Amino acid sequence: MRIAMWSGPRNLSTAMMYAFAARGDCAVRDEPFYAAYLSMTGLDHPMRDAIIADGECDPAVVAAQCAGDIPQEQSLFYQKHMTQHMIPGAPRDWMKQVTNVFLIRHPARVIASYAAKRENPTLDDIGFRQQAELFDQVAEWGGAPIVIDSHDIRDDPAGMLKQLCDAIGITFTEKMLSWPRGGHPGDGVWAAHWYGAVWNSTGFADPEGPLPKVPDDLQGVLQAALPFYEKMKAQKI
């Protein structure tokens, strides 16, 4: 089985990749479209040159890999995808051949976390519009897309991961609740910039506190993102 987990940045996505990797029956791929996204857009991200040099810049090749053979002779293939990477020119038909899951997080938490790593995030940077667009696309192909909220996972990792596994038709294992400190061999080259907290972890963080205050200059981004989040939140497991 191929599992495509769609989220924006700063959304528990790396911890979820580590959880699936810890199962022992699951290969993982970290943001496979990132190099193509940077190459196609010309955007200046931290470690841009290293990401492009290390990754595959042809989105058609990446799509074929995502829908192709499962690596390492495993039974599961977990793909951590960023929704903002699926720009025009990036194929989407391959998504019909995978189980698509949408990982959501309240935009106030995403904006606060992202702004601490990269200044002045835009709506396109945080991926909510693109996530809702992909959600609609999967829904059009048939069936209700699977949605899970990172806040719920932090509140009850075992319970929510079991519900997720049930929803996608695989067996839950408690191995998913912990992983070795220090990162994973499948981490992208950008991990040194973004993954500090999860590298220092051995499991999911404690439940989240109150929503953070979003600065006045980012209130417009927050208000633009909220309707997309609320739409998907209404469908969460």
mmCIF file of C-alpha atoms in Angstrom:
data_model
loop_
_atom_site.group_PDB
_atom_site.id
_atom_site.type_symbol
_atom_site.label_atom_id
_atom_site.label_comp_id
_atom_site.label_asym_id
_atom_site.label_seq_id
_atom_site.Cartn_x
_atom_site.Cartn_y
_atom_site.Cartn_z
ATOM 1 C CA MET A 1 0.000 0.000 0.000
ATOM 2 C CA ARG A 2 1.150 3.528 -0.841
ATOM 3 C CA ILE A 3 0.056 6.231 1.613
ATOM 4 C CA ALA A 4 0.303 9.889 0.564
ATOM 5 C CA MET A 5 0.050 12.167 3.601
ATOM 6 C CA TRP A 6 -0.777 15.731 2.555
ATOM 7 C CA SER A 7 -0.062 18.653 4.842
ATOM 8 C CA GLY A 8 1.421 22.096 4.916
ATOM 9 C CA PRO A 9 4.642 22.884 6.773
ATOM 10 C CA ARG A 10 4.988 22.899 10.578
ATOM 11 C CA ASN A 11 2.210 20.380 10.962
ATOM 12 C CA LEU A 12 3.505 17.288 12.805
ATOM 13 C CA SER A 13 4.320 15.862 9.384
ATOM 14 C CA THR A 14 7.871 14.770 10.221
ATOM 15 C CA ALA A 15 6.783 13.093 13.450
ATOM 16 C CA MET A 16 4.130 11.226 11.483
ATOM 17 C CA MET A 17 6.757 10.082 8.981
ATOM 18 C CA TYR A 18 8.897 8.834 11.865
ATOM 19 C CA ALA A 19 5.905 7.023 13.364
ATOM 20 C CA PHE A 20 5.258 5.100 10.162
ATOM 21 C CA ALA A 21 8.968 4.399 9.667
ATOM 22 C CA ALA A 22 9.084 2.907 13.176
ATOM 23 C CA ARG A 23 6.551 0.199 12.211
ATOM 24 C CA GLY A 24 9.242 -1.911 10.579
ATOM 25 C CA ASP A 25 7.110 -2.730 7.518
ATOM 26 C CA CYS A 26 7.053 0.732 5.952
ATOM 27 C CA ALA A 27 9.393 2.592 3.622
ATOM 28 C CA VAL A 28 9.198 6.393 3.819
ATOM 29 C CA ARG A 29 9.897 9.278 1.436
ATOM 30 C CA ASP A 30 10.390 12.840 2.657
ATOM 31 C CA GLU A 31 8.810 15.578 0.480
ATOM 32 C CA PRO A 32 9.650 14.019 -2.889
ATOM 33 C CA PHE A 33 8.442 17.025 -4.926
ATOM 34 C CA TYR A 34 10.501 19.615 -3.029
ATOM 35 C CA ALA A 35 13.399 19.850 -5.483
ATOM 36 C CA ALA A 36 11.036 20.049 -8.462
ATOM 37 C CA TYR A 37 8.982 22.724 -6.686
ATOM 38 C CA LEU A 38 12.015 24.918 -6.056
ATOM 39 C CA SER A 39 13.369 24.357 -9.543
ATOM 40 C CA MET A 40 10.049 25.193 -11.206
ATOM 41 C CA THR A 41 9.194 28.247 -9.084
ATOM 42 C CA GLY A 42 12.623 29.795 -8.549
ATOM 43 C CA LEU A 43 11.693 30.434 -4.904
ATOM 44 C CA ASP A 44 14.497 31.166 -2.464
ATOM 45 C CA HIS A 45 14.149 28.695 0.407
ATOM 46 C CA PRO A 46 16.746 27.818 3.051
ATOM 47 C CA MET A 47 19.251 25.326 1.528
ATOM 48 C CA ARG A 48 17.691 25.767 -1.931
ATOM 49 C CA ASP A 49 20.801 24.797 -3.905
ATOM 50 C CA ALA A 50 21.463 21.704 -1.805
ATOM 51 C CA ILE A 51 17.834 20.562 -2.115
ATOM 52 C CA ILE A 52 17.852 20.916 -5.897
ATOM 53 C CA ALA A 53 21.220 19.188 -6.199
ATOM 54 C CA ASP A 54 20.119 16.269 -4.044
ATOM 55 C CA GLY A 55 16.580 15.782 -5.362
ATOM 56 C CA GLU A 56 14.723 14.941 -8.572
ATOM 57 C CA CYS A 57 13.670 18.096 -10.441
ATOM 58 C CA ASP A 58 11.384 16.468 -13.018
ATOM 59 C CA PRO A 59 7.922 16.224 -11.408
ATOM 60 C CA ALA A 60 6.853 13.499 -13.853
ATOM 61 C CA VAL A 61 9.713 11.300 -12.649
ATOM 62 C CA VAL A 62 8.768 11.978 -9.025
ATOM 63 C CA ALA A 63 5.137 11.110 -9.734
ATOM 64 C CA ALA A 64 6.160 7.812 -11.323
ATOM 65 C CA GLN A 65 8.285 6.987 -8.274
ATOM 66 C CA CYS A 66 5.416 7.746 -5.891
ATOM 67 C CA ALA A 67 3.071 5.423 -7.780
ATOM 68 C CA GLY A 68 5.746 2.849 -8.575
ATOM 69 C CA ASP A 69 7.387 -0.016 -6.757
ATOM 70 C CA ILE A 70 7.512 0.161 -2.966
ATOM 71 C CA PRO A 71 11.139 0.614 -1.866
ATOM 72 C CA GLN A 72 13.124 -1.745 0.334
ATOM 73 C CA GLU A 73 10.740 -4.671 -0.295
ATOM 74 C CA GLN A 74 8.363 -3.316 2.338
ATOM 75 C CA SER A 75 4.598 -3.756 2.337
ATOM 76 C CA LEU A 76 3.837 -0.073 2.990
ATOM 77 C CA PHE A 77 5.180 3.120 1.428
ATOM 78 C CA TYR A 78 4.547 6.313 3.413
ATOM 79 C CA GLN A 79 5.042 9.525 1.459
ATOM 80 C CA LYS A 80 5.253 12.829 3.316
ATOM 81 C CA HIS A 81 3.975 15.465 0.874
ATOM 82 C CA MET A 82 3.705 19.240 1.178
ATOM 83 C CA THR A 83 0.550 20.514 -0.485
ATOM 84 C CA GLN A 84 2.210 23.727 -1.703
ATOM 85 C CA HIS A 85 4.571 21.634 -3.833
ATOM 86 C CA MET A 86 1.737 20.570 -6.151
ATOM 87 C CA ILE A 87 1.901 23.588 -8.432
ATOM 88 C CA PRO A 88 0.693 23.679 -12.069
ATOM 89 C CA GLY A 89 2.935 21.338 -14.027
ATOM 90 C CA ALA A 90 3.159 18.778 -11.229
ATOM 91 C CA PRO A 91 1.162 15.674 -12.262
ATOM 92 C CA ARG A 92 -1.761 14.595 -10.108
ATOM 93 C CA ASP A 93 -3.156 11.497 -11.848
ATOM 94 C CA TRP A 94 -0.723 9.341 -9.874
ATOM 95 C CA MET A 95 -2.709 10.256 -6.731
ATOM 96 C CA LYS A 96 -5.430 7.858 -7.906
ATOM 97 C CA GLN A 97 -3.013 5.001 -7.223
ATOM 98 C CA VAL A 98 -2.319 5.860 -3.571
ATOM 99 C CA THR A 99 -4.321 6.227 -0.361
ATOM 100 C CA ASN A 100 -4.554 9.968 0.225
ATOM 101 C CA VAL A 101 -4.729 11.330 3.776
ATOM 102 C CA PHE A 102 -4.953 14.992 4.765
ATOM 103 C CA LEU A 103 -3.129 16.088 7.924
ATOM 104 C CA ILE A 104 -4.488 19.414 9.152
ATOM 105 C CA ARG A 105 -3.500 21.882 11.877
ATOM 106 C CA HIS A 106 -5.034 25.155 13.020
ATOM 107 C CA PRO A 107 -3.471 27.913 10.879
ATOM 108 C CA ALA A 108 -2.614 30.051 13.919
ATOM 109 C CA ARG A 109 -0.271 27.294 15.107
ATOM 110 C CA VAL A 110 1.189 26.794 11.636
ATOM 111 C CA ILE A 111 1.811 30.520 11.088
ATOM 112 C CA ALA A 112 3.458 30.994 14.479
ATOM 113 C CA SER A 113 5.740 27.990 13.978
ATOM 114 C CA TYR A 114 6.610 28.827 10.359
ATOM 115 C CA ALA A 115 7.326 32.490 11.118
ATOM 116 C CA ALA A 116 9.900 31.393 13.707
ATOM 117 C CA LYS A 117 11.855 29.619 10.941
ATOM 118 C CA ARG A 118 11.165 31.830 7.920
ATOM 119 C CA GLU A 119 9.909 35.397 8.040
ATOM 120 C CA ASN A 120 6.613 36.683 6.659
ATOM 121 C CA PRO A 121 4.925 33.498 5.409
ATOM 122 C CA THR A 122 2.257 33.977 2.745
ATOM 123 C CA LEU A 123 -0.925 31.971 2.266
ATOM 124 C CA ASP A 124 0.792 29.985 -0.492
ATOM 125 C CA ASP A 125 3.736 29.215 1.822
ATOM 126 C CA ILE A 126 1.578 27.465 4.412
ATOM 127 C CA GLY A 127 -0.386 25.322 1.965
ATOM 128 C CA PHE A 128 -3.989 25.589 3.200
ATOM 129 C CA ARG A 129 -5.451 26.694 -0.127
ATOM 130 C CA GLN A 130 -3.598 23.940 -1.974
ATOM 131 C CA GLN A 131 -4.580 21.355 0.644
ATOM 132 C CA ALA A 132 -8.270 22.182 0.202
ATOM 133 C CA GLU A 133 -7.850 22.022 -3.588
ATOM 134 C CA LEU A 134 -6.281 18.558 -3.387
ATOM 135 C CA PHE A 135 -8.979 17.487 -0.928
ATOM 136 C CA ASP A 136 -11.639 18.484 -3.459
ATOM 137 C CA GLN A 137 -9.784 16.668 -6.232
ATOM 138 C CA VAL A 138 -9.630 13.414 -4.271
ATOM 139 C CA ALA A 139 -13.318 13.773 -3.351
ATOM 140 C CA GLU A 140 -14.216 14.155 -7.029
ATOM 141 C CA TRP A 141 -12.489 10.863 -7.788
ATOM 142 C CA GLY A 142 -14.831 9.146 -5.352
ATOM 143 C CA GLY A 143 -15.144 8.492 -1.670
ATOM 144 C CA ALA A 144 -14.683 10.736 1.346
ATOM 145 C CA PRO A 145 -11.046 11.774 1.786
ATOM 146 C CA ILE A 146 -9.445 10.812 5.101
ATOM 147 C CA VAL A 147 -8.649 13.801 7.342
ATOM 148 C CA ILE A 148 -6.800 13.780 10.666
ATOM 149 C CA ASP A 149 -5.998 16.771 12.889
ATOM 150 C CA SER A 150 -2.522 17.066 14.416
ATOM 151 C CA HIS A 151 -4.078 18.576 17.558
ATOM 152 C CA ASP A 152 -6.032 15.352 18.115
ATOM 153 C CA ILE A 153 -2.905 13.253 17.562
ATOM 154 C CA ARG A 154 -1.019 15.259 20.183
ATOM 155 C CA ASP A 155 -3.939 14.776 22.599
ATOM 156 C CA ASP A 156 -4.118 10.989 22.101
ATOM 157 C CA PRO A 157 -1.374 9.547 19.871
ATOM 158 C CA ALA A 158 -2.310 5.884 20.339
ATOM 159 C CA GLY A 159 -6.031 6.408 19.911
ATOM 160 C CA MET A 160 -5.771 8.635 16.850
ATOM 161 C CA LEU A 161 -3.129 6.534 15.095
ATOM 162 C CA LYS A 162 -5.303 3.481 15.639
ATOM 163 C CA GLN A 163 -8.248 5.328 14.070
ATOM 164 C CA LEU A 164 -6.049 6.375 11.167
ATOM 165 C CA CYS A 165 -4.771 2.846 10.608
ATOM 166 C CA ASP A 166 -8.344 1.539 10.697
ATOM 167 C CA ALA A 167 -9.408 4.184 8.164
ATOM 168 C CA ILE A 168 -6.699 3.234 5.680
ATOM 169 C CA GLY A 169 -7.016 -0.504 6.274
ATOM 170 C CA ILE A 170 -3.787 -1.408 8.033
ATOM 171 C CA THR A 171 -3.050 -2.787 11.486
ATOM 172 C CA PHE A 172 -1.998 -0.364 14.210
ATOM 173 C CA THR A 173 1.134 -1.185 16.176
ATOM 174 C CA GLU A 174 2.455 0.520 19.293
ATOM 175 C CA LYS A 175 5.826 0.713 17.538
ATOM 176 C CA MET A 176 4.404 3.836 15.882
ATOM 177 C CA LEU A 177 4.448 5.726 19.195
ATOM 178 C CA SER A 178 8.228 6.027 19.541
ATOM 179 C CA TRP A 179 11.381 6.322 17.457
ATOM 180 C CA PRO A 180 15.131 6.759 18.011
ATOM 181 C CA ARG A 181 16.409 10.222 18.843
ATOM 182 C CA GLY A 182 18.489 11.911 16.155
ATOM 183 C CA GLY A 183 16.439 11.766 12.966
ATOM 184 C CA HIS A 184 15.853 9.189 10.263
ATOM 185 C CA PRO A 185 18.050 8.112 7.307
ATOM 186 C CA GLY A 186 15.192 9.094 4.986
ATOM 187 C CA ASP A 187 15.196 12.736 6.103
ATOM 188 C CA GLY A 188 15.568 15.293 3.330
ATOM 189 C CA VAL A 189 18.752 17.354 3.171
ATOM 190 C CA TRP A 190 16.759 20.297 4.560
ATOM 191 C CA ALA A 191 16.248 18.493 7.864
ATOM 192 C CA ALA A 192 19.123 20.330 9.563
ATOM 193 C CA HIS A 193 17.226 23.613 9.133
ATOM 194 C CA TRP A 194 13.687 22.483 9.958
ATOM 195 C CA TYR A 195 13.729 19.305 12.066
ATOM 196 C CA GLY A 196 15.569 20.315 15.237
ATOM 197 C CA ALA A 197 12.687 19.638 17.616
ATOM 198 C CA VAL A 198 11.710 16.273 16.153
ATOM 199 C CA TRP A 199 15.365 15.184 15.995
ATOM 200 C CA ASN A 200 15.461 15.677 19.770
ATOM 201 C CA SER A 201 12.266 13.702 20.298
ATOM 202 C CA THR A 202 11.588 10.029 20.842
ATOM 203 C CA GLY A 203 7.809 10.272 20.413
ATOM 204 C CA PHE A 204 4.934 12.655 19.928
ATOM 205 C CA ALA A 205 5.012 15.886 21.908
ATOM 206 C CA ASP A 206 2.579 16.599 24.732
ATOM 207 C CA PRO A 207 -0.891 18.033 24.036
ATOM 208 C CA GLU A 208 -0.919 21.541 22.616
ATOM 209 C CA GLY A 209 -1.797 24.551 24.742
ATOM 210 C CA PRO A 210 -3.938 27.563 23.823
ATOM 211 C CA LEU A 211 -3.723 28.969 20.320
ATOM 212 C CA PRO A 212 -0.739 31.306 19.898
ATOM 213 C CA LYS A 213 -1.246 34.988 19.180
ATOM 214 C CA VAL A 214 -0.652 35.738 15.516
ATOM 215 C CA PRO A 215 1.067 39.100 14.872
ATOM 216 C CA ASP A 216 -1.006 41.858 13.340
ATOM 217 C CA ASP A 217 0.946 41.762 10.089
ATOM 218 C CA LEU A 218 0.024 38.072 9.617
ATOM 219 C CA GLN A 219 -3.650 38.357 10.550
ATOM 220 C CA GLY A 220 -4.584 38.551 6.866
ATOM 221 C CA VAL A 221 -2.866 35.225 6.206
ATOM 222 C CA LEU A 222 -4.645 33.685 9.196
ATOM 223 C CA GLN A 223 -8.087 34.890 8.100
ATOM 224 C CA ALA A 224 -7.494 33.673 4.541
ATOM 225 C CA ALA A 225 -6.419 30.211 5.743
ATOM 226 C CA LEU A 226 -9.176 29.622 8.298
ATOM 227 C CA PRO A 227 -12.028 28.785 5.863
ATOM 228 C CA PHE A 228 -9.905 26.091 4.186
ATOM 229 C CA TYR A 229 -9.001 24.603 7.571
ATOM 230 C CA GLU A 230 -12.589 24.675 8.852
ATOM 231 C CA LYS A 231 -13.847 22.966 5.697
ATOM 232 C CA MET A 232 -11.474 20.032 6.141
ATOM 233 C CA LYS A 233 -11.850 19.963 9.919
ATOM 234 C CA ALA A 234 -15.536 19.163 9.447
ATOM 235 C CA GLN A 235 -14.490 15.856 7.801
ATOM 236 C CA LYS A 236 -11.833 14.738 10.278
ATOM 237 C CA ILE A 237 -11.829 11.301 11.861
#
